[in-house]
Coordinates of C-alpha atoms and ligand atoms in Angstrom, one line a residue:
M25 CA 0.3 0.1 -0.4
C26 CA 1.4 3.2 1.1
G27 CA 5.6 3.8 1.1
I28 CA 7.2 4.8 4.3
V29 CA 10.9 6.3 4.6
G30 CA 12.7 7.3 7.2
Y31 CA 15.7 8.3 8.4
I32 CA 18.1 9.6 11.6
G33 CA 22.2 9.9 11.0
H34 CA 25.0 12.4 9.7
R35 CA 23.5 12.5 5.8
D36 CA 20.9 15.0 4.3
A37 CA 18.2 12.9 5.8
C38 CA 16.0 14.6 2.6
E39 CA 18.2 13.2 -0.1
V40 CA 17.8 10.1 2.2
I41 CA 14.3 9.9 2.0
M42 CA 13.4 11.2 -1.5
K43 CA 15.9 8.7 -3.2
G44 CA 14.0 5.9 -0.9
L45 CA 10.4 7.1 -2.0
C46 CA 11.6 6.6 -5.2
R47 CA 12.5 3.4 -5.3
L48 CA 9.1 2.6 -3.6
E49 CA 7.7 4.1 -6.9
Y50 CA 7.0 0.7 -8.7
R51 CA 4.4 0.0 -6.5
G52 CA 2.3 3.5 -7.4
Y53 CA 1.1 6.4 -5.4
D54 CA -1.1 9.6 -5.7
S55 CA 0.3 11.9 -3.4
A56 CA 3.8 12.1 -1.3
G57 CA 5.5 14.2 1.2
I58 CA 7.9 15.0 4.6
A59 CA 8.3 15.7 7.5
M60 CA 12.2 16.8 9.0
I61 CA 13.5 18.3 12.4
E62 CA 14.6 21.4 11.8
P63 CA 16.3 23.9 14.0
G64 CA 12.7 25.7 13.9
G65 CA 10.6 23.2 14.7
I66 CA 9.1 20.2 12.4
A67 CA 8.8 21.6 8.8
V68 CA 6.9 19.5 6.3
R69 CA 6.3 19.7 2.4
K70 CA 3.8 18.1 0.7
R71 CA 2.4 17.1 -2.9
E72 CA -0.7 15.2 -4.5
G73 CA 0.8 13.7 -7.5
K74 CA 4.2 12.2 -8.2
L75 CA 7.3 12.4 -6.6
S76 CA 8.4 15.4 -9.0
G77 CA 6.0 17.4 -7.6
L78 CA 7.3 17.1 -4.4
A79 CA 10.9 16.9 -5.4
E80 CA 9.8 20.6 -7.2
L81 CA 8.3 21.9 -4.0
L82 CA 11.8 21.1 -2.3
E83 CA 13.9 23.2 -5.3
E84 CA 11.6 25.8 -4.0
S85 CA 11.5 25.5 -0.7
P86 CA 14.3 22.4 1.1
L87 CA 15.1 21.2 3.7
R88 CA 17.4 20.8 5.6
G89 CA 18.5 18.1 8.9
H90 CA 19.3 15.1 9.8
C91 CA 16.5 13.1 10.9
G92 CA 12.9 12.9 9.2
I93 CA 10.0 10.9 8.0
G94 CA 8.7 10.6 4.4
H95 CA 5.8 9.0 2.9
T96 CA 4.1 7.7 -0.5
R97 CA 0.6 7.8 -0.4
W98 CA -1.8 4.7 -2.2
A99 CA -5.5 6.6 -1.0
T100 CA -7.7 4.4 0.9
H101 CA -9.9 7.0 3.4
G102 CA -10.2 10.4 2.0
E103 CA -9.1 11.4 -2.0
P104 CA -5.8 12.0 -3.4
D105 CA -5.4 15.2 -2.3
T106 CA -2.7 17.5 -0.7
P107 CA -4.6 17.6 2.3
N108 CA -5.1 14.1 2.9
S109 CA -1.0 13.6 1.8
H110 CA 0.9 12.1 4.7
P111 CA 2.9 13.6 7.1
H112 CA 0.0 14.4 8.8
T113 CA 0.9 16.7 12.3
D114 CA -1.2 17.3 15.4
C115 CA -2.4 20.5 16.6
S116 CA 0.9 22.4 18.0
G117 CA 2.6 21.4 15.1
H118 CA 5.4 19.5 17.2
I119 CA 4.9 16.0 16.3
A120 CA 4.4 14.6 12.7
L121 CA 3.5 11.1 11.8
V122 CA 3.0 8.7 8.4
H123 CA 1.1 5.7 8.1
N124 CA 0.4 2.7 6.1
G125 CA -2.4 0.7 6.7
I126 CA -6.1 0.9 7.6
I127 CA -7.6 2.0 11.1
E128 CA -11.0 0.0 11.5
N129 CA -11.7 2.9 14.3
Y130 CA -10.8 5.9 12.7
L131 CA -14.7 7.6 12.6
S132 CA -15.0 7.2 16.7
L133 CA -11.7 8.2 17.8
R134 CA -12.3 11.3 15.2
M135 CA -15.8 12.3 16.7
A136 CA -14.1 11.6 20.2
L137 CA -10.7 14.0 19.6
I138 CA -12.9 16.9 17.8
E139 CA -14.8 16.9 21.5
E140 CA -11.5 17.2 23.3
G141 CA -10.8 20.4 20.9
H142 CA -8.2 18.7 18.4
T143 CA -8.7 20.4 15.1
F144 CA -8.3 18.1 11.7
T145 CA -7.1 18.8 8.2
S146 CA -7.7 15.8 6.1
K147 CA -10.4 13.4 5.3
T148 CA -7.8 10.3 6.5
D149 CA -8.2 7.7 8.5
S150 CA -4.2 8.0 9.8
E151 CA -4.6 11.5 11.4
V152 CA -6.5 10.3 14.1
L153 CA -3.0 8.4 15.5
V154 CA -1.0 11.9 15.3
H155 CA -3.6 13.5 17.2
L156 CA -3.9 10.6 19.5
V157 CA 0.0 10.3 19.9
E158 CA -0.6 14.4 20.9
K159 CA -2.9 13.3 23.5
Y160 CA -0.9 11.5 24.9
Y161 CA 2.4 13.1 24.9
Q162 CA 3.4 14.1 28.5
G163 CA 7.7 14.0 27.5
N164 CA 8.2 10.8 26.3
L165 CA 7.3 10.5 22.5
L166 CA 7.7 6.4 23.0
D167 CA 5.1 6.1 25.9
A168 CA 2.8 8.4 24.3
V169 CA 3.0 6.2 20.7
K170 CA 2.1 3.0 22.6
R171 CA -0.4 4.4 24.5
A172 CA -1.8 5.7 20.7
V173 CA -1.9 2.6 19.2
A174 CA -3.5 0.9 22.1
S175 CA -6.5 2.6 21.0
A176 CA -6.2 1.6 17.6
E177 CA -7.9 -1.3 15.7
G178 CA -6.9 -2.4 12.6
A179 CA -3.8 -2.5 10.3
Y180 CA -0.5 0.2 10.9
A181 CA 2.9 1.0 10.3
I182 CA 4.0 3.8 11.5
A183 CA 6.9 6.7 11.8
V184 CA 6.6 9.3 14.3
I185 CA 8.4 12.4 15.1
S186 CA 8.8 15.1 17.0
D187 CA 11.0 18.4 17.5
R188 CA 10.6 18.3 21.5
T189 CA 12.8 14.6 21.0
P190 CA 14.8 15.7 18.1
D191 CA 16.6 12.9 18.2
E192 CA 14.7 9.7 17.8
I193 CA 12.2 8.0 15.1
V194 CA 9.9 5.9 16.8
V195 CA 7.8 3.6 14.6
A196 CA 5.0 1.0 15.5
R197 CA 3.8 -1.9 13.2
K198 CA 0.8 -4.1 13.4
A199 CA -0.7 -5.9 10.1
S200 CA 1.3 -3.8 7.9
P201 CA 5.2 -4.2 7.2
L202 CA 7.9 -1.9 9.3
V203 CA 11.7 -2.6 8.4
I204 CA 14.8 -1.0 10.5
G205 CA 18.0 -0.4 8.5
V206 CA 21.3 -0.6 10.5
G207 CA 24.1 2.0 10.1
E208 CA 26.8 3.5 11.8
G209 CA 25.6 6.4 13.9
E210 CA 22.7 6.1 11.9
G211 CA 19.5 4.1 11.6
F212 CA 17.0 3.4 8.2
I213 CA 13.3 3.1 8.4
A214 CA 10.7 1.6 5.2
S215 CA 8.0 -0.2 5.0
D216 CA 9.7 -2.4 2.4
V217 CA 13.8 -3.0 1.7
P218 CA 14.3 -1.7 -1.7
A219 CA 14.0 2.1 0.4
I220 CA 17.1 1.6 2.1
L221 CA 19.1 -1.2 0.1
E222 CA 21.6 1.5 -1.2
Y223 CA 22.6 2.5 2.3
T224 CA 22.6 -1.3 4.2
N225 CA 21.8 -4.7 4.2
R226 CA 21.4 -4.9 7.3
V227 CA 17.9 -4.6 8.8
L228 CA 15.8 -5.9 12.0
Y229 CA 12.2 -6.7 10.9
L230 CA 10.0 -5.4 13.5
N231 CA 6.0 -8.1 14.0
D232 CA 2.7 -7.0 15.0
N233 CA 2.5 -5.8 18.4
E234 CA 6.3 -4.4 18.7
L235 CA 7.5 -0.3 18.6
A236 CA 10.9 0.7 18.2
R237 CA 12.7 3.8 19.0
V238 CA 15.7 4.6 16.3
T239 CA 18.6 6.5 17.5
R240 CA 22.4 7.4 16.2
D241 CA 23.5 5.0 18.6
G242 CA 21.4 2.5 18.0
I243 CA 17.4 1.0 17.9
A244 CA 15.8 -0.3 21.0
I245 CA 12.6 -2.7 20.2
Y246 CA 9.3 -3.3 22.9
D247 CA 6.3 -5.1 23.2
L248 CA 3.1 -3.3 23.5
S249 CA 3.8 -2.9 27.5
L250 CA 7.3 -1.3 26.5
K251 CA 9.1 -4.6 27.7
P252 CA 12.9 -4.5 25.6
L253 CA 13.1 -7.8 23.4
A254 CA 16.4 -8.7 22.0
R255 CA 16.5 -9.2 17.9
E256 CA 19.8 -9.3 15.8
P257 CA 20.0 -7.9 12.4
V258 CA 19.4 -10.1 9.6
T259 CA 21.6 -9.4 5.9
I260 CA 19.4 -9.0 2.7
E261 CA 21.3 -10.9 0.1
W262 CA 18.5 -9.8 -2.2
T263 CA 19.2 -7.2 -5.5
L264 CA 17.1 -4.2 -5.3
E265 CA 15.0 -6.4 -8.8
Q266 CA 14.6 -9.0 -6.2
A267 CA 13.6 -6.8 -3.4
E268 CA 10.6 -5.0 -5.1
K269 CA 9.3 -7.9 -5.6
G270 CA 9.9 -9.3 -1.8
G271 CA 12.0 -11.7 -3.1
Y272 CA 9.2 -13.3 -5.6
E273 CA 10.2 -13.9 -8.6
T274 CA 7.4 -11.5 -10.2
F275 CA 5.0 -9.4 -8.9
M276 CA 2.2 -11.8 -10.4
L277 CA 3.5 -14.2 -7.6
K278 CA 4.3 -11.9 -4.5
E279 CA 0.4 -10.5 -5.0
I280 CA -1.0 -13.9 -5.1
Y281 CA 1.1 -14.7 -2.0
E282 CA -0.6 -11.9 -0.8
Q283 CA -4.2 -12.5 -0.9
P284 CA -4.5 -13.6 3.3
S285 CA -3.6 -10.0 4.0
S286 CA -5.7 -7.8 0.8
F287 CA -8.6 -10.1 2.2
Q288 CA -8.7 -9.3 5.9
D289 CA -8.1 -5.9 4.4
V290 CA -12.1 -5.5 2.4
L291 CA -13.3 -7.0 5.3
R292 CA -12.0 -3.6 7.8
G293 CA -14.1 -1.7 9.6
R294 CA -17.0 -2.9 7.8
I295 CA -18.5 -5.3 10.5
L296 CA -21.3 -3.9 12.4
P297 CA -20.0 -4.3 16.2
G298 CA -23.0 -7.0 16.6
R299 CA -21.6 -9.0 13.9
D300 CA -25.0 -9.3 12.2
G301 CA -24.7 -6.9 9.4
V302 CA -21.6 -4.3 7.7
T303 CA -21.7 -1.0 7.0
L304 CA -20.3 0.1 3.4
A305 CA -20.8 3.6 4.1
M306 CA -21.9 4.3 0.8
K307 CA -22.6 8.2 0.8
G308 CA -25.3 8.7 -1.5
I309 CA -27.4 5.7 -1.2
D310 CA -29.2 5.1 1.7
D311 CA -31.3 2.2 3.1
A312 CA -34.3 3.7 1.5
F313 CA -33.3 3.6 -2.0
I314 CA -32.0 0.3 -1.4
R315 CA -35.6 -1.2 -0.1
S316 CA -36.8 0.9 -3.5
L317 CA -34.5 -1.4 -5.5
E318 CA -35.8 -3.5 -8.2
K319 CA -32.5 -4.6 -9.9
V320 CA -29.1 -4.6 -10.1
S321 CA -27.0 -4.5 -13.4
I322 CA -23.5 -5.3 -13.0
I323 CA -20.9 -3.2 -15.4
S324 CA -17.0 -4.7 -15.9
C325 CA -14.7 -6.4 -18.0
G326 CA -11.7 -8.9 -17.9
T327 CA -11.6 -10.4 -14.3
A328 CA -13.5 -7.6 -12.9
C329 CA -16.2 -8.8 -15.2
Y330 CA -15.9 -12.4 -13.5
A331 CA -15.8 -10.8 -10.0
G332 CA -19.3 -9.0 -11.4
M333 CA -20.6 -12.0 -12.3
G334 CA -19.6 -14.0 -9.0
G335 CA -21.5 -10.8 -7.6
R336 CA -24.9 -11.4 -9.2
Y337 CA -25.3 -15.6 -7.7
L338 CA -24.5 -13.5 -4.8
L339 CA -26.9 -10.9 -4.8
E340 CA -29.6 -13.3 -6.3
H341 CA -28.6 -15.8 -3.5
F342 CA -29.1 -12.8 -0.5
T343 CA -31.7 -10.9 -2.2
D344 CA -35.0 -11.2 -4.0
L345 CA -33.3 -8.7 -6.5
A346 CA -33.2 -9.3 -10.7
V347 CA -29.7 -9.7 -11.6
E348 CA -27.8 -8.8 -14.9
V349 CA -24.2 -8.9 -15.7
D350 CA -22.8 -7.6 -18.9
Y351 CA -19.4 -6.9 -20.2
S352 CA -19.0 -3.0 -20.6
S353 CA -18.3 -3.3 -24.0
E354 CA -21.6 -4.6 -24.8
F355 CA -23.6 -2.9 -22.3
R356 CA -22.8 0.7 -23.8
Y357 CA -24.0 -0.6 -26.9
R358 CA -27.3 -2.1 -26.4
C359 CA -30.7 -0.5 -25.6
P360 CA -30.7 -1.7 -21.6
K361 CA -34.0 -1.0 -20.1
L362 CA -32.7 0.8 -17.1
D363 CA -35.0 3.5 -14.8
R364 CA -34.5 4.8 -11.0
N365 CA -35.1 1.6 -9.3
T366 CA -32.1 0.0 -11.1
L367 CA -28.8 0.6 -9.7
V368 CA -26.2 0.0 -11.8
M369 CA -22.9 -1.6 -10.6
T370 CA -19.7 -0.9 -12.3
V371 CA -16.5 -3.8 -11.0
S372 CA -12.8 -2.2 -11.6
Q373 CA -9.4 -2.6 -10.7
S374 CA -8.0 0.8 -11.8
G375 CA -11.3 2.5 -11.5
E376 CA -10.0 4.4 -15.4
T377 CA -11.4 1.4 -18.2
A378 CA -12.8 3.1 -20.8
D379 CA -15.6 1.1 -21.7
T380 CA -16.8 1.0 -18.1
I381 CA -16.5 4.8 -17.6
A382 CA -18.3 5.1 -20.2
S383 CA -21.2 2.3 -19.7
L384 CA -21.4 4.0 -16.5
R385 CA -22.0 7.4 -18.1
M386 CA -24.8 6.4 -19.8
A387 CA -26.4 4.7 -16.8
R388 CA -26.4 7.9 -15.1
E389 CA -27.8 9.7 -18.2
K390 CA -31.0 6.8 -17.5
G391 CA -31.6 8.8 -14.5
C392 CA -29.7 5.3 -12.1
K393 CA -27.9 5.6 -9.2
I394 CA -24.5 3.9 -9.6
V395 CA -22.3 1.7 -6.6
S396 CA -18.9 0.8 -7.9
V397 CA -16.5 -1.6 -6.7
V398 CA -12.9 0.2 -7.0
N399 CA -9.3 -0.4 -5.9
V400 CA -7.7 2.5 -7.0
V401 CA -9.4 5.8 -4.4
G402 CA -9.7 8.9 -6.9
S403 CA -9.8 7.0 -9.8
T404 CA -12.4 8.4 -12.7
I405 CA -15.0 5.7 -11.3
D406 CA -13.8 6.4 -7.4
R407 CA -15.6 9.7 -8.3
E408 CA -18.3 9.6 -10.6
S409 CA -20.2 7.0 -8.5
D410 CA -22.8 8.0 -5.9
G411 CA -21.4 5.6 -3.9
V412 CA -18.1 3.5 -3.5
I413 CA -16.8 0.1 -1.7
H414 CA -13.4 0.6 -2.0
T415 CA -11.6 -3.2 -2.5
H416 CA -8.3 -1.6 -0.5
A417 CA -6.3 -4.7 -1.9
G418 CA -3.4 -2.1 -2.4
P419 CA -1.4 -1.4 -6.0
E420 CA -1.9 -4.3 -8.3
I421 CA 1.8 -4.3 -10.5
G422 CA 1.3 -7.6 -12.8
V423 CA -1.1 -7.4 -15.5
A424 CA -2.9 -10.6 -14.5
S425 CA -5.2 -9.3 -12.1
T426 CA -4.7 -11.9 -8.9
K427 CA -5.2 -10.2 -5.2
A428 CA -7.5 -7.7 -6.5
Y429 CA -10.1 -10.3 -7.7
T430 CA -10.4 -12.2 -4.3
A431 CA -10.8 -8.5 -3.3
Q432 CA -13.4 -7.6 -5.5
L433 CA -15.3 -10.8 -4.7
G434 CA -14.7 -10.1 -0.6
A435 CA -16.4 -6.1 -1.5
L436 CA -19.4 -8.2 -3.3
V437 CA -20.1 -10.5 -0.9
L438 CA -20.3 -7.8 1.6
F439 CA -22.5 -5.7 -0.6
A440 CA -24.7 -8.6 -1.5
L441 CA -24.7 -9.3 2.5
H442 CA -26.0 -5.3 3.3
V443 CA -28.8 -4.9 0.4
G444 CA -29.9 -8.5 1.7
R445 CA -30.5 -7.4 5.4
V446 CA -31.7 -3.9 4.3
R447 CA -34.7 -5.9 2.2
G448 CA -35.0 -8.5 5.3
Q449 CA -33.9 -11.5 3.2
V450 CA -30.9 -12.4 5.4
T451 CA -31.5 -12.5 9.1
P452 CA -29.3 -11.5 11.7
A453 CA -27.9 -15.4 12.5
D454 CA -27.3 -16.0 8.7
A455 CA -25.3 -12.4 8.8
R456 CA -23.6 -13.9 11.7
A457 CA -22.6 -16.9 10.1
I458 CA -21.6 -15.5 6.7
I459 CA -19.7 -13.3 9.2
E460 CA -17.9 -15.9 10.5
E461 CA -16.8 -17.9 7.6
L462 CA -15.7 -14.5 6.1
E463 CA -13.5 -14.2 8.6
S464 CA -12.1 -17.4 8.3
L465 CA -11.3 -16.7 4.9
P466 CA -7.5 -15.1 5.3
G467 CA -6.4 -18.5 7.3
K468 CA -8.5 -20.6 4.6
I469 CA -6.6 -18.5 1.4
D470 CA -3.7 -19.5 3.2
R471 CA -3.8 -23.3 3.4
A472 CA -4.7 -23.0 -0.4
L473 CA -1.2 -20.9 -1.2
A474 CA 0.1 -24.2 0.7
T475 CA -1.0 -26.2 -2.8
E476 CA 1.4 -24.7 -4.7
G477 CA 4.2 -27.3 -4.4
A478 CA 1.2 -30.0 -5.7
V479 CA 0.2 -27.4 -8.2
R480 CA 3.5 -27.0 -9.7
S481 CA 4.0 -31.0 -10.2
I482 CA 0.3 -31.0 -11.6
A483 CA 1.6 -27.8 -14.3
Q484 CA 4.9 -29.7 -15.1
K485 CA 2.8 -32.8 -16.3
H486 CA 0.8 -30.4 -18.7
F487 CA 2.1 -27.5 -19.7
R488 CA 2.4 -28.6 -23.3
V489 CA -1.4 -29.0 -24.1
K490 CA -2.5 -26.4 -27.0
S491 CA -6.0 -26.2 -25.2
A492 CA -7.4 -26.8 -22.1
F493 CA -11.5 -26.2 -20.7
Y494 CA -12.1 -24.5 -17.1
L495 CA -15.3 -25.9 -15.4
G496 CA -17.4 -25.2 -12.8
R497 CA -21.7 -24.6 -11.8
G498 CA -22.8 -22.0 -10.2
F499 CA -21.3 -19.6 -7.9
N500 CA -18.1 -20.9 -9.3
Y501 CA -19.1 -20.8 -13.3
P502 CA -17.5 -17.5 -13.2
N503 CA -14.0 -18.7 -11.6
A504 CA -13.8 -21.3 -14.1
L505 CA -14.2 -18.2 -17.0
E506 CA -11.4 -16.7 -14.3
G507 CA -8.9 -19.6 -14.7
A508 CA -9.3 -19.8 -18.5
L509 CA -8.0 -16.1 -18.6
K510 CA -5.6 -16.0 -16.0
L511 CA -4.1 -19.3 -18.3
K512 CA -4.8 -17.7 -21.4
E513 CA -3.3 -14.5 -21.0
I514 CA -0.1 -15.2 -19.4
S515 CA 0.9 -18.6 -21.0
Y516 CA -0.9 -18.1 -24.0
L517 CA -2.3 -21.0 -24.4
H518 CA -6.3 -21.5 -25.6
A519 CA -8.3 -21.8 -22.8
E520 CA -12.0 -21.4 -22.5
G521 CA -14.4 -21.4 -19.5
Y522 CA -17.8 -23.4 -19.8
P523 CA -20.2 -23.9 -17.4
A524 CA -19.7 -27.8 -16.9
G525 CA -23.8 -28.8 -17.5
E526 CA -23.2 -26.9 -21.2
M527 CA -20.5 -29.9 -22.4
K528 CA -22.9 -32.2 -23.8
H529 CA -24.2 -29.7 -25.9
G530 CA -21.1 -29.0 -28.1
P531 CA -17.6 -29.2 -26.5
N532 CA -17.5 -32.2 -25.5
A533 CA -16.2 -32.6 -29.1
L534 CA -13.5 -31.1 -28.5
I535 CA -12.1 -33.7 -25.6
D536 CA -9.4 -35.9 -27.2
R537 CA -6.8 -37.3 -24.7
D538 CA -4.6 -34.0 -25.3
F539 CA -7.2 -31.8 -24.0
L540 CA -7.1 -30.4 -20.6
V541 CA -10.2 -30.1 -18.3
V542 CA -9.7 -28.0 -15.2
C543 CA -12.6 -29.3 -13.0
I544 CA -13.7 -26.5 -10.4
C545 CA -15.8 -29.6 -8.1
T546 CA -16.1 -28.8 -4.1
R547 CA -18.7 -29.6 -1.8
S548 CA -21.7 -27.6 -3.1
V549 CA -25.3 -28.6 -4.1
R550 CA -25.0 -29.6 -7.3
Y551 CA -21.4 -31.8 -6.3
D552 CA -23.2 -34.4 -8.1
K553 CA -23.7 -33.3 -10.8
M554 CA -20.6 -31.9 -11.2
I555 CA -19.1 -35.2 -10.7
S556 CA -21.3 -36.7 -14.0
N557 CA -19.9 -33.7 -16.0
I558 CA -16.2 -34.6 -15.3
K559 CA -17.3 -38.8 -16.1
E560 CA -18.3 -37.0 -19.2
V561 CA -14.8 -35.8 -19.7
E562 CA -13.0 -38.8 -18.9
A563 CA -15.4 -40.7 -20.7
R564 CA -13.8 -39.5 -23.6
G565 CA -10.2 -39.7 -22.5
G566 CA -9.2 -36.1 -21.3
R567 CA -6.8 -35.2 -18.9
I568 CA -8.3 -34.2 -16.1
V569 CA -7.3 -32.0 -13.3
A570 CA -9.7 -31.4 -10.5
V571 CA -9.9 -29.0 -7.6
G572 CA -11.9 -30.6 -4.7
T573 CA -12.5 -30.1 -1.0
E574 CA -10.2 -31.4 1.6
G575 CA -11.2 -35.0 2.3
D576 CA -12.9 -35.7 -0.6
P577 CA -13.2 -39.3 -1.2
N578 CA -14.0 -39.6 -4.9
L579 CA -12.1 -37.2 -6.9
K580 CA -9.2 -39.2 -6.9
D581 CA -11.0 -41.9 -9.0
I582 CA -11.9 -40.0 -11.9
A583 CA -9.3 -37.2 -12.2
G584 CA -5.8 -37.7 -13.0
D585 CA -4.6 -34.8 -10.2
V586 CA -6.5 -33.3 -7.5
I587 CA -5.9 -29.8 -5.7
Y588 CA -7.7 -30.0 -2.5
V589 CA -8.4 -26.8 -0.7
P590 CA -10.9 -25.9 2.5
E591 CA -13.6 -26.2 2.5
T592 CA -15.8 -22.9 3.2
M593 CA -19.2 -22.1 2.3
E594 CA -20.4 -22.6 -0.8
E595 CA -21.5 -19.1 -1.8
L596 CA -17.5 -17.9 -0.7
S597 CA -15.9 -21.0 -1.8
P598 CA -14.6 -19.2 -4.8
I599 CA -12.7 -17.0 -3.6
V600 CA -10.6 -20.0 -2.0
N601 CA -10.8 -22.0 -5.1
V602 CA -9.4 -19.3 -7.5
I603 CA -6.0 -19.8 -5.6
P604 CA -4.6 -23.1 -6.9
L605 CA -6.6 -21.3 -10.6
Q606 CA -4.0 -18.7 -10.1
L607 CA -1.2 -20.8 -9.1
F608 CA -1.3 -23.3 -12.0
A609 CA -1.7 -20.8 -14.7
Y610 CA 1.5 -19.0 -12.8
H611 CA 3.6 -22.3 -13.2
I612 CA 2.2 -23.4 -16.9
A613 CA 3.5 -19.5 -17.8
R614 CA 6.4 -20.0 -16.1
L615 CA 7.7 -23.6 -17.6
R616 CA 6.5 -22.2 -21.1
G617 CA 8.4 -19.1 -20.1
C618 CA 6.2 -16.3 -20.9
D619 CA 7.2 -13.1 -19.6
I620 CA 4.4 -13.3 -16.7
D621 CA 4.4 -10.0 -15.6
K622 CA 4.0 -8.5 -18.8
P623 CA 2.2 -10.5 -20.9
R624 CA 2.3 -10.0 -24.4
N625 CA -0.4 -7.5 -26.1
L626 CA -2.1 -6.4 -22.7
A627 CA -2.2 -3.5 -21.0
K628 CA -2.4 -3.5 -17.5
S629 CA -5.7 -0.5 -17.5
V630 CA -7.3 0.0 -21.2
T631 CA -8.1 3.3 -21.1
V632 CA -9.2 3.3 -24.5
E633 CA -11.8 2.0 -26.4
Ligands
LIG710 O1 -9.1 -2.1 -14.3 P1 -10.0 -2.9 -14.5 O2 -10.3 -3.8 -13.2 O3 -11.2 -2.3 -14.7 O4 -9.5 -3.8 -15.7 C1 -10.6 -4.6 -16.1 C2 -9.5 -5.8 -16.9 O5 -9.2 -5.0 -18.4 C3 -8.6 -6.5 -15.8 O6 -9.1 -7.0 -15.5 C4 -7.9 -7.3 -17.3 O7 -8.7 -8.7 -17.6 C5 -6.6 -8.4 -16.2 N1 -6.0 -8.0 -17.1 C6 -6.9 -9.9 -16.2 O8 -5.8 -10.3 -15.1

């Protein structure tokens, strides 16, 4: 998500921080800033847009000092503008803070702090943290930060400086990465190793619920009761390029492995305290409107469209609404029957896909309200929608969408659940059961990732095939389409997703011993029908790779290879089942020697028609 860099020592801190922020530039960001301890106090320079804009500002009005913190922001709460960019300062201007993560209870904290007399200058969740530090500061910055983070729920990596204690940077971490670089008479902090690798390859990793004081003389790590913790630095052997990918060989693989935490981030701050519903904070969409709805029309492209199709199954399952799904490029040129009682939903990672934007505008002209599931805050679709559910998946660099897809599905589950509760079609007890299962998914995604070794061996057997079908039914039919898209876009193999029941209506004619058929057959109400469909393929000699539920005794007898994933509710199963499909496409592409992060003929964001 956001990038953090900090420095204390004998060098020009501004130069170290700017270089470090540039090293994190590849991850994407929308604004940047630096706070420095200068002789006259804390000075801040920050600006919306690229680092070149911040560099211009620093030319006009330089920062000079040896202790500072910097940040590149990937907006989550509040638009990507200058007031919302980091660092944030407290009311007195004596404390500055940068944050990466999401503070789930920021609204209640903000209200309480305003009542106590604090003045806020941004719309971010992060700003509450600097006011909390101010509130608790009594001459000891470490103690104030400890007390501040004790009030915060959610995820954070923070770095804090104060001109009252100018010889230290205090950092804290929970569920967002933070490393401390060890130097001679100097210390570095960063959200990611590449930012500081030019200066040191000896780093201390901060764990969850730990704080540290970084000074010129050394680094001290503490637990939340300020008990000192012993930690030895590790030596990083990675090249800069390896470090950018977190040690993974590609961004796509890194992003596949980020899914336990990116999925957790979709849920953050959205579960109601009673756990019988969710809050989505869709500004222009109230409960009365949701009750008045008759139809939902979902429009999007590519992977986002398959997430949208998953959304149709969810909305039809949890509500009584009629739901349509379209590719944006078709929707904009047909004559859809839309009116005020139709909600148009768009799904987009980038928020800049040309066909989806055009469809959104067409729907708006017909008087529809728009709710969008968007990853990039401040993007065109984000700005032009009445209600937005941000997926909080963080920057996705690999062209092939992976973590954005599972985050989109998570957002759509939350939306369907919310609409079902508001319209009285989901009971509080059902909502509790779904929420409990949603919260177990990061762990189940993790277990699904553990199939990678098995998936790699299966890919080894099949990477020379010429064509593949991906079959699924119900909630997993869109997942079959997504599995096939992943394979074709990164491995250049012909692949098609099909509803399994459709095979006997034509596609079965293609099956022979060289045809790969990937079948999603985890436990579901249509499990027996899916088994029959797989047997039809078996009878024609197809090469079957099945994704099944752990403990399933049947699949191994009919499929050549089976990848077992943890069981979850059928409605949520696409979120787990897609993991081995992503890994399978990945390893096939790798074995075929393809450029996985930059597949030929494709762009990450399709901003032209
Ligand atoms: O940014 P968007 O989500 O609107 O992009 C939509 C598609 O272009 C995108 O999902 C594309 O299909 C991916 N490369 C698939 O991995």
